[in-house]
CSV table of C-alpha atoms in Angstrom, one decimal:
chain,number,residue,atom,x,y,z
A,1,UNK,CA,153.8,136.9,121.7
A,2,UNK,CA,151.2,137.1,124.3
A,3,UNK,CA,148.8,134.4,122.8
A,4,UNK,CA,148.4,131.6,120.1
A,5,UNK,CA,148.4,132.8,116.8
A,6,UNK,CA,147.6,131.0,113.6
A,7,UNK,CA,147.7,131.7,110.0
A,8,UNK,CA,145.7,132.2,107.9
A,9,UNK,CA,142.6,133.0,109.4
A,10,UNK,CA,140.5,132.2,106.5
A,11,UNK,CA,141.3,129.7,103.5
A,12,UNK,CA,139.5,129.0,100.8
A,13,UNK,CA,140.3,126.2,98.5
A,14,UNK,CA,139.1,124.1,95.7
A,15,UNK,CA,138.6,120.4,96.4
A,16,UNK,CA,141.5,118.1,95.8
A,17,UNK,CA,144.4,120.9,96.4
A,18,UNK,CA,146.5,120.8,99.5
A,19,UNK,CA,146.4,123.1,102.4
A,20,UNK,CA,149.0,124.0,104.7
A,21,UNK,CA,147.5,125.5,108.4
A,22,UNK,CA,150.2,127.1,110.7
A,23,UNK,CA,150.0,127.6,114.4
A,24,UNK,CA,152.4,129.7,116.6
A,25,UNK,CA,152.0,128.6,120.2
A,26,UNK,CA,152.3,130.8,123.6
A,27,UNK,CA,156.6,131.4,124.2
A,28,UNK,CA,157.6,128.7,126.6
A,29,UNK,CA,155.0,126.0,126.1
A,30,UNK,CA,155.9,123.0,125.4
A,31,UNK,CA,152.7,120.8,124.6
A,32,UNK,CA,150.7,121.8,121.2
A,33,UNK,CA,147.2,120.8,120.5
A,34,UNK,CA,145.2,120.8,117.4
A,35,UNK,CA,141.3,120.4,117.4
A,36,UNK,CA,138.7,120.6,114.6
A,37,UNK,CA,135.5,122.3,115.3
A,38,UNK,CA,132.5,121.8,112.8
A,39,UNK,CA,129.1,123.2,112.7
A,40,UNK,CA,126.9,121.0,115.2
A,41,UNK,CA,130.0,118.9,116.1
A,42,UNK,CA,131.5,120.2,118.5
A,43,UNK,CA,135.6,120.5,119.3
A,44,UNK,CA,137.1,117.3,117.9
A,45,UNK,CA,140.9,116.4,118.9
A,46,UNK,CA,143.2,115.6,116.2
A,47,UNK,CA,146.7,115.5,117.7
A,48,UNK,CA,149.0,116.6,120.3
A,49,UNK,CA,152.8,117.5,120.3
A,50,UNK,CA,155.2,117.2,123.6
A,51,UNK,CA,158.1,119.1,122.1
A,52,UNK,CA,158.5,118.2,118.4
A,53,UNK,CA,157.2,114.8,119.0
A,54,UNK,CA,153.6,113.4,118.1
A,55,UNK,CA,153.5,110.2,119.7
A,56,UNK,CA,149.9,109.2,118.8
A,57,UNK,CA,148.5,110.2,115.6
A,58,UNK,CA,145.4,108.3,115.8
A,59,UNK,CA,143.0,111.0,116.0
A,60,UNK,CA,143.8,112.2,112.5
A,61,UNK,CA,140.5,111.6,110.6
A,62,UNK,CA,142.6,110.4,107.3
A,63,UNK,CA,145.8,109.7,106.0
A,64,UNK,CA,145.7,112.8,104.2
A,65,UNK,CA,146.3,115.0,107.3
A,66,UNK,CA,149.6,115.2,108.6
A,67,UNK,CA,150.9,117.3,111.3
A,68,UNK,CA,154.7,118.5,112.0
A,69,UNK,CA,156.1,120.8,114.7
A,70,UNK,CA,159.6,122.1,114.3
A,71,UNK,CA,161.9,123.7,117.0
A,72,UNK,CA,159.6,123.2,119.7
A,73,UNK,CA,157.7,126.2,118.5
A,74,UNK,CA,155.7,126.3,115.3
A,75,UNK,CA,153.2,123.7,114.0
A,76,UNK,CA,151.8,123.3,110.7
A,77,UNK,CA,148.9,120.8,109.8
A,78,UNK,CA,148.7,119.8,106.1
A,79,UNK,CA,145.8,118.6,104.8
A,80,UNK,CA,146.3,116.9,101.2
A,81,UNK,CA,143.6,116.6,98.5
A,82,UNK,CA,141.5,118.6,100.4
A,83,UNK,CA,137.4,117.3,100.5
A,84,UNK,CA,134.5,119.1,101.3
A,85,UNK,CA,134.2,117.3,104.2
A,86,UNK,CA,137.5,118.8,105.4
A,87,UNK,CA,135.5,122.3,105.9
A,88,UNK,CA,136.2,123.3,109.5
A,89,UNK,CA,137.4,126.1,111.8
A,90,UNK,CA,140.8,124.6,112.6
A,91,UNK,CA,142.0,125.3,116.3
A,92,UNK,CA,145.4,125.1,117.7
A,93,UNK,CA,146.0,125.3,121.7
A,94,UNK,CA,149.2,125.2,123.9
A,95,UNK,CA,150.0,124.3,127.2
A,96,UNK,CA,152.7,125.0,129.7
A,97,UNK,CA,153.2,120.9,129.6
A,98,UNK,CA,151.8,117.8,128.6
A,99,UNK,CA,149.6,116.4,131.4
A,100,UNK,CA,149.7,117.1,134.9
A,101,UNK,CA,147.6,119.9,136.1
A,102,UNK,CA,148.9,122.3,133.7
A,103,UNK,CA,147.6,120.1,130.6
A,104,UNK,CA,144.3,120.7,131.2
A,105,UNK,CA,144.9,124.6,130.9
A,106,UNK,CA,145.1,124.8,127.3
A,107,UNK,CA,144.9,128.1,125.2
A,108,UNK,CA,143.4,128.5,122.0
A,109,UNK,CA,144.2,130.5,119.0
A,110,UNK,CA,142.0,132.3,117.0
A,111,UNK,CA,141.6,129.5,114.7
A,112,UNK,CA,141.8,129.1,110.8
A,113,UNK,CA,138.4,128.6,108.8
A,114,UNK,CA,139.0,126.0,105.9
A,115,UNK,CA,136.6,126.2,103.6
A,116,UNK,CA,136.9,123.8,100.4
A,117,UNK,CA,134.5,124.1,97.2
B,1,UNK,CA,125.6,108.0,125.0
B,2,UNK,CA,128.2,110.9,124.6
B,3,UNK,CA,131.1,111.0,127.0
B,4,UNK,CA,129.9,114.7,127.8
B,5,UNK,CA,126.6,116.1,127.4
B,6,UNK,CA,125.6,119.7,127.4
B,7,UNK,CA,122.2,121.7,125.8
B,8,UNK,CA,123.0,123.8,123.1
B,9,UNK,CA,120.7,126.4,123.6
B,10,UNK,CA,120.1,128.9,122.8
B,11,UNK,CA,119.5,130.7,126.2
B,12,UNK,CA,118.4,134.1,126.2
B,13,UNK,CA,118.0,136.4,129.5
B,14,UNK,CA,117.5,139.7,130.2
B,15,UNK,CA,120.6,142.0,131.5
B,16,UNK,CA,121.3,141.3,135.4
B,17,UNK,CA,120.1,137.5,135.6
B,18,UNK,CA,121.5,134.9,136.9
B,19,UNK,CA,122.7,132.1,134.2
B,20,UNK,CA,123.0,128.8,135.1
B,21,UNK,CA,124.7,126.9,132.5
B,22,UNK,CA,125.4,122.4,132.9
B,23,UNK,CA,127.3,119.6,131.7
B,24,UNK,CA,126.5,116.1,132.4
B,25,UNK,CA,129.4,113.4,131.9
B,26,UNK,CA,129.7,109.8,131.9
B,27,UNK,CA,133.5,108.8,132.2
B,28,UNK,CA,133.9,108.8,136.2
B,29,UNK,CA,137.8,109.4,135.2
B,30,UNK,CA,137.4,112.8,134.4
B,31,UNK,CA,139.4,114.9,136.9
B,32,UNK,CA,139.8,118.2,135.4
B,33,UNK,CA,136.7,120.4,134.5
B,34,UNK,CA,136.9,123.4,132.7
B,35,UNK,CA,134.7,126.2,131.2
B,36,UNK,CA,135.8,128.1,127.9
B,37,UNK,CA,133.9,130.9,126.4
B,38,UNK,CA,133.9,131.4,122.7
B,39,UNK,CA,132.7,134.6,121.1
B,40,UNK,CA,131.5,134.6,117.3
B,41,UNK,CA,134.5,133.4,115.3
B,42,UNK,CA,136.7,133.8,117.8
B,43,UNK,CA,139.1,130.8,119.5
B,44,UNK,CA,137.7,129.3,123.0
B,45,UNK,CA,139.1,131.4,125.9
B,46,UNK,CA,139.7,129.5,129.2
B,47,UNK,CA,137.3,130.9,132.0
B,48,UNK,CA,137.2,128.7,134.8
B,49,UNK,CA,139.3,125.3,135.7
B,50,UNK,CA,138.7,123.4,138.4
B,51,UNK,CA,139.8,120.0,140.1
B,52,UNK,CA,138.0,118.8,143.2
B,53,UNK,CA,134.2,118.9,143.7
B,54,UNK,CA,132.7,122.0,144.9
B,55,UNK,CA,132.7,125.5,144.2
B,56,UNK,CA,135.2,127.8,142.6
B,57,UNK,CA,134.6,131.3,142.2
B,58,UNK,CA,135.8,134.2,140.0
B,59,UNK,CA,134.2,137.6,140.1
B,60,UNK,CA,130.7,136.9,138.7
B,61,UNK,CA,131.4,133.4,137.6
B,62,UNK,CA,131.1,130.2,139.9
B,63,UNK,CA,131.9,126.9,138.7
B,64,UNK,CA,130.2,123.9,140.7
B,65,UNK,CA,131.3,120.3,140.3
B,66,UNK,CA,129.4,117.4,141.6
B,67,UNK,CA,131.6,114.5,140.7
B,68,UNK,CA,129.1,112.1,142.5
B,69,UNK,CA,126.1,113.2,140.0
B,70,UNK,CA,129.0,113.7,137.3
B,71,UNK,CA,127.6,117.4,137.0
B,72,UNK,CA,129.2,120.0,136.7
B,73,UNK,CA,127.8,123.9,136.5
B,74,UNK,CA,128.9,127.5,135.2
B,75,UNK,CA,127.0,130.3,137.1
B,76,UNK,CA,127.3,133.8,135.8
B,77,UNK,CA,125.8,136.5,138.3
B,78,UNK,CA,124.6,140.4,137.1
B,79,UNK,CA,124.9,139.0,133.5
B,80,UNK,CA,125.7,141.5,131.1
B,81,UNK,CA,125.6,141.9,127.0
B,82,UNK,CA,129.1,141.1,126.7
B,83,UNK,CA,128.5,137.6,128.4
B,84,UNK,CA,126.7,136.8,124.9
B,85,UNK,CA,128.6,133.7,123.9
B,86,UNK,CA,129.0,130.0,123.3
B,87,UNK,CA,130.1,128.8,126.6
B,88,UNK,CA,131.6,125.2,126.2
B,89,UNK,CA,132.3,123.1,129.0
B,90,UNK,CA,135.9,120.5,128.8
B,91,UNK,CA,137.1,117.4,130.8
B,92,UNK,CA,140.6,115.9,131.1
B,93,UNK,CA,142.1,113.0,132.9
B,94,UNK,CA,145.1,113.2,134.4
B,95,UNK,CA,147.8,111.3,132.6
B,96,UNK,CA,145.9,111.1,129.7
B,97,UNK,CA,147.6,112.3,126.5
B,98,UNK,CA,146.2,116.1,127.1
B,99,UNK,CA,143.2,116.3,124.6
B,100,UNK,CA,140.5,117.8,126.3
B,101,UNK,CA,136.4,116.2,125.4
B,102,UNK,CA,134.2,119.0,125.0
B,103,UNK,CA,130.4,119.3,125.4
B,104,UNK,CA,129.0,120.9,122.3
B,105,UNK,CA,128.6,124.3,123.6
B,106,UNK,CA,125.6,126.8,124.8
B,107,UNK,CA,124.9,129.4,123.3
B,108,UNK,CA,123.6,132.6,125.3
B,109,UNK,CA,122.5,135.5,124.4
B,110,UNK,CA,122.1,138.1,127.3
B,111,UNK,CA,119.5,141.3,126.2
B,112,UNK,CA,120.1,144.8,127.7
């Protein structure tokens, strides 16, 4: 596709439910990133993928968060047992490669707005 | 002290004005500097990408980096109502895992 796509665009869920957020990066981009944007908090980095591998999961807020990427393309971010503090916009970005000059040129999707009631 | 500081505004200017947006940072290891524009309920859009100190111009936009002062700026000339958005600065260390460090964003409103 022409840009990064994310689905769903909006998700309302009840506290304690699991949610799955999907990201489809720009074709040919090997690096993929997840960020979270909360009101007043700015953009917070969560995790990155180089191909299908996520070497560093330390940015994930808790062990309720997990992410995977398959086929070097689509990625899913899963939040288990959602809490109200998980409410935020979850943004996915991709870049041509990880690191180097292209690593800083990240292109973002429209985000998934998650509301936990 | 946060790594990247950015005045959240809001900043309101009349159409045609020159807009100056700024960020300061504390980590001298930052090497790449970006400006993103984010419209309401949309994802951030990469506007400018710079590496060295100095100016980079693209149309009505000029990005300026002063590494000695740890200060970056974005200038918008002949501002238009369509420039109304939140502007986010972001920084990156070459060789890092690739995560961008963002300022909190400045909300700009250009009045016709």
